[in-house]
Amino acid sequence: MGPDQTLSEELDTVQHRWEQMTAVPESPRTLMSVIEYSLGTQRKAEVYVNRFLKYLLDPEEPHGMDSDLLRTFLNGLPAECGFQEDTYDLSDIVVDEQARVTQEEEDGTVVSSGIVDLLIEVPNEWFLMVELKFGAEDTQTQFYYRDVTHLGGDPQETYESGAYYVYLRPRDRPTANEPEFSNWTWEELCRDVLNPFILDNGSRLSQRTVAQLHEFTDDIANITGMTEHQENEREKIALFLDHYDAISDVTDTFDEAWDRFTGEWGARLGNALAEDGHGSVPNHDDEQVTRFILTRTGGDAEPWNFRSNSSDWGMIFKDGWWRHLDDLGGTIQSRPDDRNDVRIGFHHRLGRNRDLAIGERTLKVYFRNMGANDQRFIDTFSRTFDANEPQIAEALPGRATITGNKKDKIVVPYDIDAEDRDFFTAYIDALETAYVDLIGDNNDLVTEIDSIFCESLEAEYDYSDN
């Protein structure tokens, strides 16, 4: 029996044992439940969870995780949040709970103030506000987004890179009053962030920290009524450990192929489009950007760029959709050192939507008003886009959705047909279908977006291409 057969049989055993895990025994009571610290009063629950979550996320606290859990938390934020900051270096990060925010006039007079549950920030670069709820009604999110001018003592306008807002709530509770807050549930936080982090890192952390992480997720389950939905974690961990070599072998092989793919998809997409007669791929000296010259029927050659320098953001943008604010008449293909730029474009999320692509065989392609643009431009472009929604909707394929959000304006799903064929080839085929659908054979949509972009540039920066 060959090694491939042995691996296949071992994975069959894993599948069989996993399917047998249907009866979940009642879990022991958590410490918080025993002492009834928070279960009697929702406010006490919020204070407890807020302080504990701040402790676990703060790299300065002595839990021994440094910034690892914080990085996992930020990278696991809901897609609607649009978080796109670099999390590699978090040395300047500040994590604060019960942070004061204010609305102030130009002379410093405080008009009104509030307390945000969790504030994560890199001063002068970006911030993330998180409002935590269990049972109380939402009364603050509209104020946080629409009225706040200062975070602590810092003007909001000094945060040049991005502003992000998340409303964390039980799955059966109402969403945030302010639509610009991304809604996230405690169940999703535990399932997608905390539990995988414990599984991946538990063996290297101190026993006390691992116990605290387990205790925290159990307390959240008790507070929010998630207990009946929890997986039989101990049995699954045992299954993982019993078959660690087989699982690691297939996982590592795929992960290595995926990592290569994140840097290759642009070139592969350009070559696939060229082979199918949609245009050509000229020589280009930027390894991170593949140039593709789209050939439209009866039209001029149209340069497009496929930027594959990120493990997550796969950018597709036309020449002229990325400009430096000091030279709006020019076109650029990457962020300038001073980050003084404005851009729009299509994109697909390799890292954030990896599970969607692998598990559900679905590729999501977005059109985005980039979150790093200054807020005035974001608002103006979004408002102009919304005003032209009927024309945009007419140009879009039936599967597309106009979201109503300010940043990801359009989302379109495509099937990744990987049945009995190479997964990555199927991914490129889906991406090619999306490109032809939204760009190559859709001059009306591209022209409409061009017009909206130029109108927004003129409105905000007094610049016209004419």
XYZ file of C-alpha atoms in Angstrom:
466
model
C 0.000 0.000 0.000
C 1.470 3.324 -1.103
C 1.759 6.477 0.973
C -1.110 8.158 -0.886
C -3.440 5.279 -0.039
C -2.403 5.407 3.630
C -3.092 9.145 3.753
C -6.479 8.700 2.102
C -7.506 6.004 4.568
C -6.404 8.114 7.520
C -8.423 11.073 6.278
C -11.425 8.781 5.836
C -11.053 7.885 9.519
C -11.017 11.566 10.440
C -14.203 12.148 8.430
C -15.937 9.148 10.013
C -15.052 10.125 13.588
C -16.087 13.738 12.955
C -19.500 12.631 11.706
C -19.991 10.638 14.928
C -19.664 13.783 17.049
C -23.354 14.539 17.237
C -24.081 14.317 20.954
C -22.602 17.266 22.832
C -22.579 16.734 26.628
C -23.419 19.604 28.952
C -20.316 21.646 29.736
C -19.187 22.407 33.301
C -20.295 25.814 34.577
C -17.891 28.686 34.065
C -16.442 30.632 36.985
C -18.522 33.694 36.103
C -21.670 31.558 36.147
C -20.796 30.029 39.527
C -20.335 33.390 41.235
C -23.238 34.941 39.258
C -21.113 37.971 38.502
C -22.741 38.924 35.243
C -25.744 36.780 34.526
C -28.117 38.845 36.639
C -27.343 42.191 35.036
C -26.547 42.801 31.375
C -24.563 45.908 32.259
C -22.266 43.857 34.494
C -21.853 41.395 31.654
C -20.779 44.169 29.304
C -18.282 45.573 31.819
C -16.804 42.136 32.489
C -16.470 41.170 28.819
C -15.255 44.615 27.823
C -12.417 44.616 30.360
C -11.457 41.018 29.662
C -11.468 41.500 25.885
C -9.326 44.617 26.218
C -6.858 42.669 28.386
C -6.612 39.801 25.908
C -6.176 42.065 22.855
C -3.721 44.552 24.368
C -0.119 43.559 23.469
C 1.118 45.461 26.533
C -0.692 43.164 28.979
C 1.239 40.230 30.559
C -0.739 37.418 28.928
C 2.207 36.274 26.798
C 0.391 36.536 23.452
C 2.057 39.821 22.438
C 0.061 41.098 19.449
C -0.878 37.667 18.051
C -4.492 37.588 19.229
C -4.979 41.248 18.297
C -3.677 40.561 14.789
C -6.027 37.575 14.454
C -8.909 39.728 15.715
C -8.211 42.519 13.206
C -7.770 40.119 10.297
C -11.008 38.371 11.283
C -13.197 41.468 11.284
C -16.356 41.153 9.156
C -15.810 41.865 5.474
C -18.352 44.676 5.589
C -16.026 46.584 7.907
C -13.612 47.047 5.003
C -10.567 46.859 7.300
C -7.434 46.959 5.137
C -4.633 48.204 7.370
C -1.226 46.536 7.614
C -1.202 44.297 10.709
C 2.361 43.029 10.319
C 3.832 45.687 12.637
C 1.551 46.579 15.556
C 4.228 48.123 17.739
C 2.409 51.487 17.857
C -1.037 50.048 18.515
C -3.100 51.334 21.434
C -5.978 49.326 22.882
C -8.285 51.162 25.260
C -11.628 50.338 26.832
C -14.267 52.846 27.902
C -12.563 55.515 25.790
C -14.015 59.003 25.785
C -14.975 60.541 22.434
C -16.315 64.052 21.959
C -17.972 66.423 19.539
C -16.098 69.713 19.727
C -16.351 73.047 17.982
C -13.343 74.769 16.422
C -12.644 76.745 19.600
C -12.466 73.530 21.642
C -15.921 73.793 23.180
C -17.294 70.324 23.908
C -20.793 70.023 22.443
C -21.383 66.439 23.560
C -19.409 63.367 24.564
C -19.707 59.634 24.907
C -17.838 56.494 25.916
C -16.977 53.878 23.297
C -16.541 50.378 24.695
C -13.363 49.488 22.830
C -11.042 51.762 20.857
C -8.126 50.272 18.924
C -5.903 52.771 17.165
C -2.578 53.591 15.632
C -2.425 57.296 16.506
C -2.569 59.596 13.479
C -3.063 56.618 11.137
C -6.285 54.656 11.760
C -8.787 53.712 14.419
C -11.379 51.032 15.062
C -14.379 51.680 17.315
C -16.104 48.591 18.727
C -19.411 48.886 20.557
C -20.197 45.802 22.652
C -23.809 44.842 23.376
C -25.638 41.956 25.016
C -29.108 43.181 25.915
C -29.150 46.975 26.121
C -30.538 49.025 23.256
C -28.163 50.835 20.900
C -28.169 54.552 21.666
C -24.708 55.694 20.618
C -23.584 54.401 17.223
C -25.114 57.259 15.222
C -23.323 59.746 17.483
C -20.000 57.877 17.146
C -20.102 57.939 13.343
C -21.880 61.201 12.535
C -20.922 63.631 15.309
C -17.637 62.660 16.988
C -14.758 64.999 16.137
C -12.180 63.942 18.762
C -10.992 60.580 20.072
C -9.512 61.231 23.474
C -7.734 64.491 22.797
C -6.949 63.806 19.145
C -8.971 65.277 16.255
C -10.507 62.564 14.101
C -9.184 64.272 10.971
C -5.595 63.429 11.985
C -6.266 59.721 11.331
C -5.172 59.664 7.699
C -5.496 56.019 6.744
C -8.900 54.791 7.817
C -11.836 54.829 10.237
C -13.650 51.567 11.035
C -16.772 50.836 13.070
C -18.020 47.495 14.444
C -21.145 46.647 16.449
C -20.699 43.379 18.361
C -23.972 41.834 19.504
C -25.786 38.511 20.130
C -27.113 36.962 16.953
C -30.768 37.470 17.953
C -30.423 41.144 18.885
C -31.132 44.142 16.604
C -28.355 45.531 14.440
C -26.718 48.916 15.016
C -28.823 52.028 14.546
C -26.043 53.557 12.438
C -25.809 51.669 9.084
C -22.095 52.529 8.724
C -21.331 50.277 11.703
C -20.513 46.730 10.556
C -22.590 44.211 12.487
C -20.754 41.254 14.028
C -22.071 38.612 16.391
C -20.451 37.147 19.465
C -20.995 33.717 17.934
C -18.966 34.715 14.856
C -16.207 36.178 17.024
C -15.873 32.920 18.962
C -16.237 30.657 15.936
C -14.016 32.546 13.487
C -11.438 34.199 15.755
C -11.135 32.962 19.340
C -11.620 29.204 18.951
C -9.277 28.836 15.928
C -6.686 30.961 17.741
C -6.823 28.703 20.811
C -6.504 25.604 18.630
C -3.542 26.983 16.680
C -1.647 28.559 19.579
C -2.690 26.761 22.748
C 0.388 24.529 22.893
C 2.817 27.469 23.090
C 0.907 29.712 25.505
C 0.920 29.557 29.293
C -1.687 27.321 30.907
C -3.219 30.323 32.656
C -3.696 32.247 29.389
C -5.176 29.219 27.615
C -7.528 28.664 30.545
C -8.552 32.333 30.441
C -9.256 32.135 26.705
C -11.408 29.045 27.185
C -13.160 30.665 30.136
C -13.829 33.806 28.120
C -15.426 31.954 25.187
C -17.531 29.864 27.590
C -18.716 32.980 29.419
C -19.728 34.592 26.133
C -21.618 31.433 25.240
C -23.499 31.534 28.545
C -24.310 35.236 28.336
C -25.557 35.082 24.749
C -27.283 31.694 24.874
C -24.812 30.123 22.447
C -24.072 27.050 24.577
C -26.321 24.728 22.579
C -24.441 25.712 19.420
C -20.949 25.103 20.748
C -18.971 22.323 19.187
C -17.632 19.433 21.186
C -14.242 21.109 21.267
C -12.350 18.616 23.402
C -13.247 15.667 21.187
C -12.342 17.548 18.029
C -8.994 18.576 19.454
C -8.313 14.946 20.288
C -9.222 14.008 16.737
C -6.859 16.675 15.438
C -4.005 15.432 17.619
C -4.595 11.776 16.693
C -4.295 12.557 12.987
C -1.981 15.552 13.165
C 0.530 14.259 10.589
C -2.081 13.529 7.917
C -3.965 16.771 8.466
C -0.757 18.816 8.521
C 0.525 17.179 5.343
C -2.496 18.027 3.219
C -2.965 21.424 4.870
C 0.668 22.481 4.410
C 0.637 21.398 0.777
C -2.442 23.448 0.028
C -1.221 26.451 2.045
C 2.039 26.547 0.085
C 0.143 26.413 -3.203
C -2.227 29.142 -2.023
C 0.660 31.402 -0.994
C 2.179 31.042 -4.459
C -1.177 31.736 -6.047
C -1.636 35.052 -4.218
C 1.416 36.353 -6.064
C 0.599 34.716 -9.410
C -3.101 35.319 -9.973
C -2.545 38.611 -11.861
C -0.191 37.099 -14.413
C -2.363 33.990 -14.774
C -5.488 36.084 -15.317
C -3.739 38.260 -17.906
C -2.478 35.227 -19.811
C -5.899 33.536 -19.711
C -7.599 36.657 -21.093
C -4.980 37.020 -23.806
C -5.282 33.366 -24.834
C -9.059 33.782 -25.176
C -8.685 36.822 -27.424
C -9.664 39.639 -25.070
C -6.410 41.577 -25.368
C -2.681 41.292 -24.742
C -0.119 41.273 -21.936
C 2.776 43.649 -22.761
C 6.218 43.529 -21.182
C 6.107 45.342 -17.859
C 8.834 45.938 -15.273
C 6.682 45.866 -12.125
C 6.562 42.293 -10.805
C 3.636 43.138 -8.529
C 1.444 44.478 -11.337
C 0.384 42.664 -14.498
C -0.560 45.036 -17.315
C -3.372 43.911 -19.564
C -4.371 45.814 -22.699
C -8.083 45.238 -23.214
C -9.191 45.324 -26.835
C -12.773 46.476 -27.204
C -14.714 45.949 -30.436
C -14.493 49.162 -32.443
C -12.774 50.979 -29.554
C -9.344 52.039 -28.411
C -6.986 49.760 -26.515
C -7.663 50.117 -22.806
C -4.875 49.530 -20.218
C -5.822 47.665 -17.040
C -3.728 46.613 -14.052
C -3.896 43.435 -11.958
C -2.082 44.103 -8.679
C -1.042 40.923 -6.846
C 1.239 42.214 -4.078
C -1.076 41.358 -1.177
C -2.045 38.136 0.538
C -5.601 39.475 0.650
C -6.433 42.394 -1.649
C -6.437 41.426 -5.336
C -6.849 44.752 -7.141
C -8.118 45.218 -10.721
C -8.166 48.805 -11.902
C -8.078 50.848 -15.083
C -5.364 53.389 -15.859
C -6.535 56.650 -14.335
C -8.459 55.055 -11.447
C -5.468 55.544 -9.125
C -4.000 59.046 -8.860
C -1.686 61.074 -6.664
C -3.427 64.136 -5.270
C -0.410 66.287 -6.171
C -0.706 65.253 -9.838
C -4.300 64.341 -10.601
C -3.546 64.383 -14.308
C -1.195 61.399 -13.987
C -1.829 57.753 -13.166
C -0.102 55.489 -10.645
C -0.191 51.780 -9.898
C 0.750 51.653 -6.215
C 0.504 53.692 -3.047
C 2.943 56.635 -2.899
C 5.192 57.004 0.130
C 3.165 59.948 1.410
C -0.097 57.967 0.990
C -1.616 61.070 -0.591
C -3.662 59.311 -3.228
C -7.171 58.543 -4.379
C -8.329 55.341 -6.064
C -11.247 53.124 -7.037
C -11.316 49.655 -8.565
C -12.561 46.094 -8.624
C -11.073 43.578 -6.214
C -11.336 40.081 -4.852
C -10.334 39.153 -1.296
C -7.912 36.241 -1.262
C -7.272 36.086 2.471
C -10.595 37.275 3.850
C -12.698 35.144 1.464
C -10.390 32.146 1.345
C -12.814 29.909 3.281
C -15.644 31.045 1.014
C -13.626 30.121 -2.066
C -12.466 26.765 -0.708
C -15.517 25.683 1.267
C -18.357 27.063 -0.844
C -16.500 27.304 -4.171
C -17.607 30.933 -4.494
C -15.603 33.904 -5.731
C -16.856 37.341 -4.725
C -15.795 40.302 -6.849
C -16.341 43.791 -5.472
C -16.233 47.297 -6.866
C -14.751 49.534 -4.154
C -14.478 53.171 -3.260
C -11.250 52.607 -1.336
C -11.273 53.110 2.425
C -7.900 54.883 2.383
C -9.352 57.744 0.330
C -10.023 60.854 2.359
C -13.483 60.880 3.896
C -14.721 63.806 1.789
C -13.980 61.940 -1.422
C -15.485 58.716 -0.065
C -18.712 60.554 0.745
C -18.813 62.449 -2.559
C -18.090 59.408 -4.736
C -20.620 57.316 -2.829
C -23.288 60.012 -3.093
C -22.667 60.449 -6.838
C -22.682 56.679 -7.355
C -26.001 56.369 -5.513
C -27.499 59.169 -7.601
C -26.615 57.201 -10.747
C -27.776 53.838 -9.407
C -30.453 53.244 -12.092
C -27.892 53.463 -14.920
C -25.424 51.294 -12.992
C -28.057 48.684 -12.192
C -29.033 48.480 -15.861
C -25.420 47.761 -16.822
C -24.852 45.122 -14.158
C -25.436 41.374 -14.582
C -28.416 39.921 -12.749
C -26.285 38.223 -10.109
C -24.810 41.550 -8.956
C -25.894 43.421 -5.832
C -25.611 47.162 -5.261
C -24.878 47.180 -1.544
C -25.770 50.707 -0.465
C -22.477 50.855 1.468
C -20.062 53.738 1.030
C -17.006 51.614 0.199
C -17.818 48.242 -1.344
C -20.483 49.587 -3.711
C -21.060 46.427 -5.787
C -20.584 42.732 -5.013
C -20.935 39.929 -7.557
C -20.582 36.183 -6.781
C -19.185 33.668 -9.277
C -18.989 29.878 -9.048
C -15.556 28.258 -8.810
C -16.125 25.042 -10.748
C -13.380 22.858 -9.265
C -15.167 19.542 -9.671
C -12.570 17.016 -10.898
C -10.105 19.761 -11.891
C -7.365 21.955 -10.467
C -8.793 24.379 -7.896
C -6.534 27.302 -8.821
C -7.267 26.951 -12.531
C -10.961 26.994 -11.670
C -10.425 30.148 -9.558
C -8.752 31.909 -12.529
C -11.594 30.782 -14.805
C -14.114 32.346 -12.410
C -12.034 35.518 -12.237
C -11.815 35.664 -16.036
C -15.595 35.266 -16.263
C -15.972 38.141 -13.806
C -13.569 40.365 -15.742
C -15.333 39.778 -19.051
C -18.737 40.128 -17.394
C -18.025 43.389 -15.565
C -15.323 44.995 -17.711
C -14.404 43.361 -21.000
C -17.936 43.065 -22.381
C -19.397 45.827 -20.248
C -18.237 49.151 -21.616
C -21.424 50.774 -20.283
C -20.521 49.966 -16.663
C -16.896 51.078 -17.031
C -17.952 54.311 -18.736
C -20.470 55.029 -16.001
C -17.862 54.470 -13.278
C -15.368 56.645 -15.189
C -17.893 59.460 -15.298
C -18.680 59.206 -11.580
C -14.970 59.184 -10.684
C -14.220 62.263 -12.807
C -17.245 64.094 -11.426
C -16.104 63.343 -7.882
C -12.542 64.518 -8.606
C -13.892 67.766 -9.961
C -16.234 68.264 -7.004
C -13.624 67.643 -4.320
C -10.347 68.726 -5.921
C -11.506 71.105 -8.661
C -9.877 68.873 -11.276
C -11.250 67.913 -14.675
C -9.830 65.530 -17.287
C -11.337 67.682 -20.025
